[in-house]
mmCIF file of C-alpha atoms and ligand atoms in Angstrom:
data_model
loop_
_atom_site.group_PDB
_atom_site.id
_atom_site.type_symbol
_atom_site.label_atom_id
_atom_site.label_comp_id
_atom_site.label_asym_id
_atom_site.label_seq_id
_atom_site.Cartn_x
_atom_site.Cartn_y
_atom_site.Cartn_z
ATOM 1 C CA UNK A 1 114.665 76.452 101.161
ATOM 2 C CA UNK A 2 113.240 79.127 103.361
ATOM 3 C CA UNK A 3 110.241 81.342 103.342
ATOM 4 C CA UNK A 4 107.896 78.516 104.253
ATOM 5 C CA UNK A 5 107.293 78.476 107.951
ATOM 6 C CA UNK A 6 108.357 82.080 108.436
ATOM 7 C CA UNK A 7 106.070 83.656 111.025
ATOM 8 C CA UNK A 8 105.214 87.307 111.171
ATOM 9 C CA UNK A 9 102.296 87.179 113.582
ATOM 10 C CA UNK A 10 102.689 87.197 117.345
ATOM 11 C CA UNK A 11 106.447 87.195 117.400
ATOM 12 C CA UNK A 12 108.923 88.406 114.859
ATOM 13 C CA UNK A 13 109.477 85.844 112.126
ATOM 14 C CA UNK A 14 111.525 82.728 112.813
ATOM 15 C CA UNK A 15 114.898 83.447 111.342
ATOM 16 C CA UNK A 16 117.693 81.298 110.082
ATOM 17 C CA UNK A 17 121.115 82.920 110.093
ATOM 18 C CA UNK A 18 122.273 83.188 106.502
ATOM 19 C CA UNK A 19 118.755 83.631 105.128
ATOM 20 C CA UNK A 20 117.674 87.203 104.399
ATOM 21 C CA UNK A 21 114.677 88.918 102.849
ATOM 22 C CA UNK A 22 114.476 91.621 100.214
ATOM 23 C CA UNK A 23 111.988 93.509 102.378
ATOM 24 C CA UNK A 24 114.458 93.836 105.259
ATOM 25 C CA UNK A 25 117.978 93.838 103.936
ATOM 26 C CA UNK A 26 118.221 97.655 103.865
ATOM 27 C CA UNK A 27 117.492 98.040 107.560
ATOM 28 C CA UNK A 28 120.039 99.214 110.109
ATOM 29 C CA UNK A 29 122.830 96.633 110.273
ATOM 30 C CA UNK A 30 122.743 96.449 114.022
ATOM 31 C CA UNK A 31 118.976 96.013 114.063
ATOM 32 C CA UNK A 32 119.306 93.120 111.642
ATOM 33 C CA UNK A 33 122.001 91.611 113.847
ATOM 34 C CA UNK A 34 119.690 91.738 116.880
ATOM 35 C CA UNK A 35 116.736 90.447 114.895
ATOM 36 C CA UNK A 36 118.678 87.281 114.092
ATOM 37 C CA UNK A 37 119.731 86.839 117.707
ATOM 38 C CA UNK A 38 116.647 87.857 119.688
ATOM 39 C CA UNK A 39 112.986 87.244 119.091
ATOM 40 C CA UNK A 40 110.553 90.117 119.566
ATOM 41 C CA UNK A 41 107.140 89.672 121.125
ATOM 42 C CA UNK A 42 104.852 92.136 119.378
ATOM 43 C CA UNK A 43 102.236 93.899 121.437
ATOM 44 C CA UNK A 44 98.560 94.034 120.544
ATOM 45 C CA UNK A 45 98.807 97.402 118.752
ATOM 46 C CA UNK A 46 101.638 96.172 116.530
ATOM 47 C CA UNK A 47 99.767 92.956 115.683
ATOM 48 C CA UNK A 48 96.660 94.993 114.900
ATOM 49 C CA UNK A 49 98.692 97.254 112.614
ATOM 50 C CA UNK A 50 100.116 94.242 110.772
ATOM 51 C CA UNK A 51 96.633 92.878 110.226
ATOM 52 C CA UNK A 52 95.232 96.206 108.980
ATOM 53 C CA UNK A 53 98.206 96.612 106.652
ATOM 54 C CA UNK A 54 97.849 93.074 105.269
ATOM 55 C CA UNK A 55 94.102 93.427 104.741
ATOM 56 C CA UNK A 56 94.424 96.743 102.871
ATOM 57 C CA UNK A 57 97.256 95.362 100.817
ATOM 58 C CA UNK A 58 95.189 92.316 99.806
ATOM 59 C CA UNK A 59 92.146 94.460 99.083
ATOM 60 C CA UNK A 60 94.051 96.735 96.690
ATOM 61 C CA UNK A 61 95.785 93.801 94.980
ATOM 62 C CA UNK A 62 92.375 92.118 94.587
ATOM 63 C CA UNK A 63 90.860 95.272 93.051
ATOM 64 C CA UNK A 64 93.676 95.502 90.531
ATOM 65 C CA UNK A 65 93.142 91.861 89.631
ATOM 66 C CA UNK A 66 89.458 92.607 88.997
ATOM 67 C CA UNK A 67 90.369 95.609 86.856
ATOM 68 C CA UNK A 68 92.722 93.443 84.773
ATOM 69 C CA UNK A 69 90.011 90.812 84.307
ATOM 70 C CA UNK A 70 87.756 93.471 82.793
ATOM 71 C CA UNK A 71 90.552 94.792 80.569
ATOM 72 C CA UNK A 72 91.942 91.810 78.671
ATOM 73 C CA UNK A 73 94.728 93.862 77.075
ATOM 74 C CA UNK A 74 96.337 93.929 80.532
ATOM 75 C CA UNK A 75 97.843 90.792 82.065
ATOM 76 C CA UNK A 76 98.351 90.955 85.797
ATOM 77 C CA UNK A 77 99.955 88.455 88.180
ATOM 78 C CA UNK A 78 99.880 88.646 91.960
ATOM 79 C CA UNK A 79 101.118 85.284 93.190
ATOM 80 C CA UNK A 80 104.734 85.353 92.157
ATOM 81 C CA UNK A 81 107.616 83.003 92.628
ATOM 82 C CA UNK A 82 110.496 83.527 95.013
ATOM 83 C CA UNK A 83 113.221 85.721 93.515
ATOM 84 C CA UNK A 84 116.335 84.388 95.140
ATOM 85 C CA UNK A 85 120.057 84.866 95.172
ATOM 86 C CA UNK A 86 122.156 82.094 96.655
ATOM 87 C CA UNK A 87 125.817 82.693 97.469
ATOM 88 C CA UNK A 88 127.205 79.341 98.623
ATOM 89 C CA UNK A 89 130.739 80.653 98.846
ATOM 90 C CA UNK A 90 129.826 83.262 101.458
ATOM 91 C CA UNK A 91 127.026 81.254 103.057
ATOM 92 C CA UNK A 92 123.954 83.422 102.560
ATOM 93 C CA UNK A 93 120.821 83.607 100.478
ATOM 94 C CA UNK A 94 118.297 86.342 99.819
ATOM 95 C CA UNK A 95 114.639 85.813 99.025
ATOM 96 C CA UNK A 96 111.956 88.157 97.852
ATOM 97 C CA UNK A 97 108.468 88.052 96.434
ATOM 98 C CA UNK A 98 107.300 91.124 94.583
ATOM 99 C CA UNK A 99 103.665 92.101 94.884
ATOM 100 C CA UNK A 100 102.414 92.470 91.325
ATOM 101 C CA UNK A 101 103.593 92.346 87.722
ATOM 102 C CA UNK A 102 101.580 93.934 84.952
ATOM 103 C CA UNK A 103 102.197 93.189 81.290
ATOM 104 C CA UNK A 104 100.646 96.109 79.490
ATOM 105 C CA UNK A 105 100.272 97.060 75.863
ATOM 106 C CA UNK A 106 103.260 97.754 73.582
ATOM 107 C CA UNK A 107 105.599 95.681 75.714
ATOM 108 C CA UNK A 108 105.312 98.074 78.658
ATOM 109 C CA UNK A 109 105.916 95.908 81.678
ATOM 110 C CA UNK A 110 105.583 97.018 85.261
ATOM 111 C CA UNK A 111 106.482 95.868 88.741
ATOM 112 C CA UNK A 112 104.301 97.207 91.533
ATOM 113 C CA UNK A 113 105.108 97.225 95.219
ATOM 114 C CA UNK A 114 102.416 98.286 97.703
ATOM 115 C CA UNK A 115 103.157 99.777 101.091
ATOM 116 C CA UNK A 116 100.680 100.750 103.757
ATOM 117 C CA UNK A 117 101.439 103.769 105.897
ATOM 118 C CA UNK A 118 99.872 105.646 108.769
ATOM 119 C CA UNK A 119 101.457 108.905 107.621
ATOM 120 C CA UNK A 120 100.597 109.229 103.938
ATOM 121 C CA UNK A 121 100.603 113.049 104.164
ATOM 122 C CA UNK A 122 104.265 113.075 105.087
ATOM 123 C CA UNK A 123 105.366 110.930 102.142
ATOM 124 C CA UNK A 124 106.503 113.322 99.447
ATOM 125 C CA UNK A 125 109.149 111.036 98.002
ATOM 126 C CA UNK A 126 109.498 107.279 97.981
ATOM 127 C CA UNK A 127 111.261 105.902 101.062
ATOM 128 C CA UNK A 128 114.847 104.825 100.295
ATOM 129 C CA UNK A 129 114.274 101.342 101.762
ATOM 130 C CA UNK A 130 111.387 100.812 99.388
ATOM 131 C CA UNK A 131 113.336 101.954 96.347
ATOM 132 C CA UNK A 132 116.067 99.495 97.301
ATOM 133 C CA UNK A 133 113.531 96.726 97.756
ATOM 134 C CA UNK A 134 111.929 97.312 94.364
ATOM 135 C CA UNK A 135 115.415 97.605 92.870
ATOM 136 C CA UNK A 136 116.123 94.070 94.133
ATOM 137 C CA UNK A 137 113.107 92.854 92.129
ATOM 138 C CA UNK A 138 114.070 94.945 89.111
ATOM 139 C CA UNK A 139 117.397 93.134 89.078
ATOM 140 C CA UNK A 140 115.446 90.098 87.830
ATOM 141 C CA UNK A 141 113.464 92.225 85.342
ATOM 142 C CA UNK A 142 115.876 95.059 84.465
ATOM 143 C CA UNK A 143 113.828 96.390 81.565
ATOM 144 C CA UNK A 144 110.624 96.767 83.571
ATOM 145 C CA UNK A 145 109.386 99.968 85.170
ATOM 146 C CA UNK A 146 108.986 99.994 88.956
ATOM 147 C CA UNK A 147 106.097 101.629 90.801
ATOM 148 C CA UNK A 148 105.698 102.213 94.510
ATOM 149 C CA UNK A 149 102.164 102.711 95.721
ATOM 150 C CA UNK A 150 101.544 103.907 99.266
ATOM 151 C CA UNK A 151 98.141 103.139 100.752
ATOM 152 C CA UNK A 152 96.680 105.134 103.623
ATOM 153 C CA UNK A 153 96.291 102.830 106.614
ATOM 154 C CA UNK A 154 93.436 105.010 107.864
ATOM 155 C CA UNK A 155 91.516 105.593 104.612
ATOM 156 C CA UNK A 156 89.318 108.670 104.447
ATOM 157 C CA UNK A 157 85.937 107.639 103.103
ATOM 158 C CA UNK A 158 85.992 105.036 100.372
ATOM 159 C CA UNK A 159 89.301 103.313 99.748
ATOM 160 C CA UNK A 160 88.692 104.036 96.059
ATOM 161 C CA UNK A 161 89.393 107.730 96.633
ATOM 162 C CA UNK A 162 92.609 108.859 95.038
ATOM 163 C CA UNK A 163 93.595 110.796 98.173
ATOM 164 C CA UNK A 164 94.115 107.482 99.963
ATOM 165 C CA UNK A 165 97.074 106.658 97.702
ATOM 166 C CA UNK A 166 100.396 108.063 96.607
ATOM 167 C CA UNK A 167 102.113 106.608 93.609
ATOM 168 C CA UNK A 168 105.722 106.970 92.488
ATOM 169 C CA UNK A 169 106.309 105.779 88.966
ATOM 170 C CA UNK A 170 109.259 105.355 86.694
ATOM 171 C CA UNK A 171 111.686 103.593 89.026
ATOM 172 C CA UNK A 172 114.358 101.967 86.891
ATOM 173 C CA UNK A 173 116.953 99.337 87.719
ATOM 174 C CA UNK A 174 120.096 100.684 89.376
ATOM 175 C CA UNK A 175 122.914 98.154 89.177
ATOM 176 C CA UNK A 176 125.279 100.068 91.508
ATOM 177 C CA UNK A 177 122.568 100.184 94.187
ATOM 178 C CA UNK A 178 121.928 96.477 93.775
ATOM 179 C CA UNK A 179 125.615 95.597 94.113
ATOM 180 C CA UNK A 180 126.006 97.814 97.203
ATOM 181 C CA UNK A 181 122.994 96.148 98.836
ATOM 182 C CA UNK A 182 124.295 92.662 98.115
ATOM 183 C CA UNK A 183 127.676 93.637 99.554
ATOM 184 C CA UNK A 184 125.908 94.883 102.669
ATOM 185 C CA UNK A 185 124.083 91.569 103.126
ATOM 186 C CA UNK A 186 127.347 89.708 102.690
ATOM 187 C CA UNK A 187 129.011 91.805 105.412
ATOM 188 C CA UNK A 188 126.091 91.657 107.836
ATOM 189 C CA UNK A 189 125.840 87.917 107.339
ATOM 190 C CA UNK A 190 129.491 87.558 108.298
ATOM 191 C CA UNK A 191 128.942 89.623 111.449
ATOM 192 C CA UNK A 192 125.770 87.758 112.398
ATOM 193 C CA UNK A 193 127.436 84.392 112.005
ATOM 194 C CA UNK A 194 130.564 85.434 113.876
ATOM 195 C CA UNK A 195 128.837 87.343 116.703
ATOM 196 C CA UNK A 196 130.407 90.670 115.770
ATOM 197 C CA UNK A 197 128.126 93.526 116.834
ATOM 198 C CA UNK A 198 127.759 95.948 113.875
ATOM 199 C CA UNK A 199 127.972 99.713 114.270
ATOM 200 C CA UNK A 200 124.613 101.375 115.119
ATOM 201 C CA UNK A 201 124.075 102.296 111.481
ATOM 202 C CA UNK A 202 120.773 104.127 111.949
ATOM 203 C CA UNK A 203 122.170 106.308 114.725
ATOM 204 C CA UNK A 204 125.179 107.211 112.615
ATOM 205 C CA UNK A 205 123.428 108.026 109.340
ATOM 206 C CA UNK A 206 121.099 111.001 109.456
ATOM 207 C CA UNK A 207 118.810 109.658 106.733
ATOM 208 C CA UNK A 208 118.340 106.450 108.738
ATOM 209 C CA UNK A 209 117.757 108.026 112.185
ATOM 210 C CA UNK A 210 114.011 107.413 111.903
ATOM 211 C CA UNK A 211 114.589 103.645 112.133
ATOM 212 C CA UNK A 212 115.582 104.088 115.774
ATOM 213 C CA UNK A 213 112.116 105.470 116.631
ATOM 214 C CA UNK A 214 110.517 102.107 115.830
ATOM 215 C CA UNK A 215 113.373 99.844 116.840
ATOM 216 C CA UNK A 216 112.477 97.147 119.384
ATOM 217 C CA UNK A 217 116.172 96.778 120.296
ATOM 218 C CA UNK A 218 116.779 100.356 121.352
ATOM 219 C CA UNK A 219 117.773 99.494 124.906
ATOM 220 C CA UNK A 220 120.206 96.769 123.861
ATOM 221 C CA UNK A 221 121.666 99.112 121.290
ATOM 222 C CA UNK A 222 122.105 102.001 123.746
ATOM 223 C CA UNK A 223 124.000 99.594 126.038
ATOM 224 C CA UNK A 224 126.021 98.149 123.123
ATOM 225 C CA UNK A 225 124.846 94.686 124.176
ATOM 226 C CA UNK A 226 126.057 91.880 121.983
HETATM 227 S S1 LIG B 1 118.317 101.737 118.002
HETATM 228 FE FE1 LIG B 1 118.776 102.494 115.934
HETATM 229 S S2 LIG B 1 120.953 102.146 115.634
HETATM 230 FE FE2 LIG B 1 120.291 100.877 117.344
HETATM 231 S S3 LIG B 1 119.784 98.888 116.460
HETATM 232 FE FE3 LIG B 1 117.918 100.064 116.534
HETATM 233 S S4 LIG B 1 117.767 101.056 114.563
HETATM 234 FE FE4 LIG B 1 119.869 100.377 114.792
#
């Protein structure tokens, strides 16, 4: 089993080749390849950003929990079990923990994924990565409705203010997307385990170019280092 012992503070998390996470499996293939071969030392700013993001995330989840306690018709769960896919034949597994499930009235059930962002104003549509991540969870609950909630990392005034959030509702399970993502993990896993450097996916696909801006492996990638 994995998940336990994974570290996200100080350095990038300890990784085991063959073990992947729903929150990362949509990233640039080459970036994933490097992440499983080289550890990244995060600088102070990055660590601070992680901490701010985690704290806001926990605060909002906690507030929702409180709301549900005061509204007994709503059942809400935050601490959820690992949603895993294990493919022994191809030697990989995927793990994911969704943020929140809400069982509402009239059998309306919802999966909520929270994301913190420093650029809330620029988010007019849900980020593709995040749709794919929530789609992974919806695979286990295909009749539920998915919601992505973006939280402003630099809240203006009280965090309660609506302007500090953007919500995208009505995300439904997409089986073709799920299958394509699983196929991608299978292929990347093969490359990672056999030391085959993947194509620089984010450089080649316009809609993924932005990943390069934040990539800690930029130099290696520019030099096509293996
Ligand atoms: S620089 Fe861009 S293309 Fe290269 S590994 Fe990073 S994200 Fe991928």
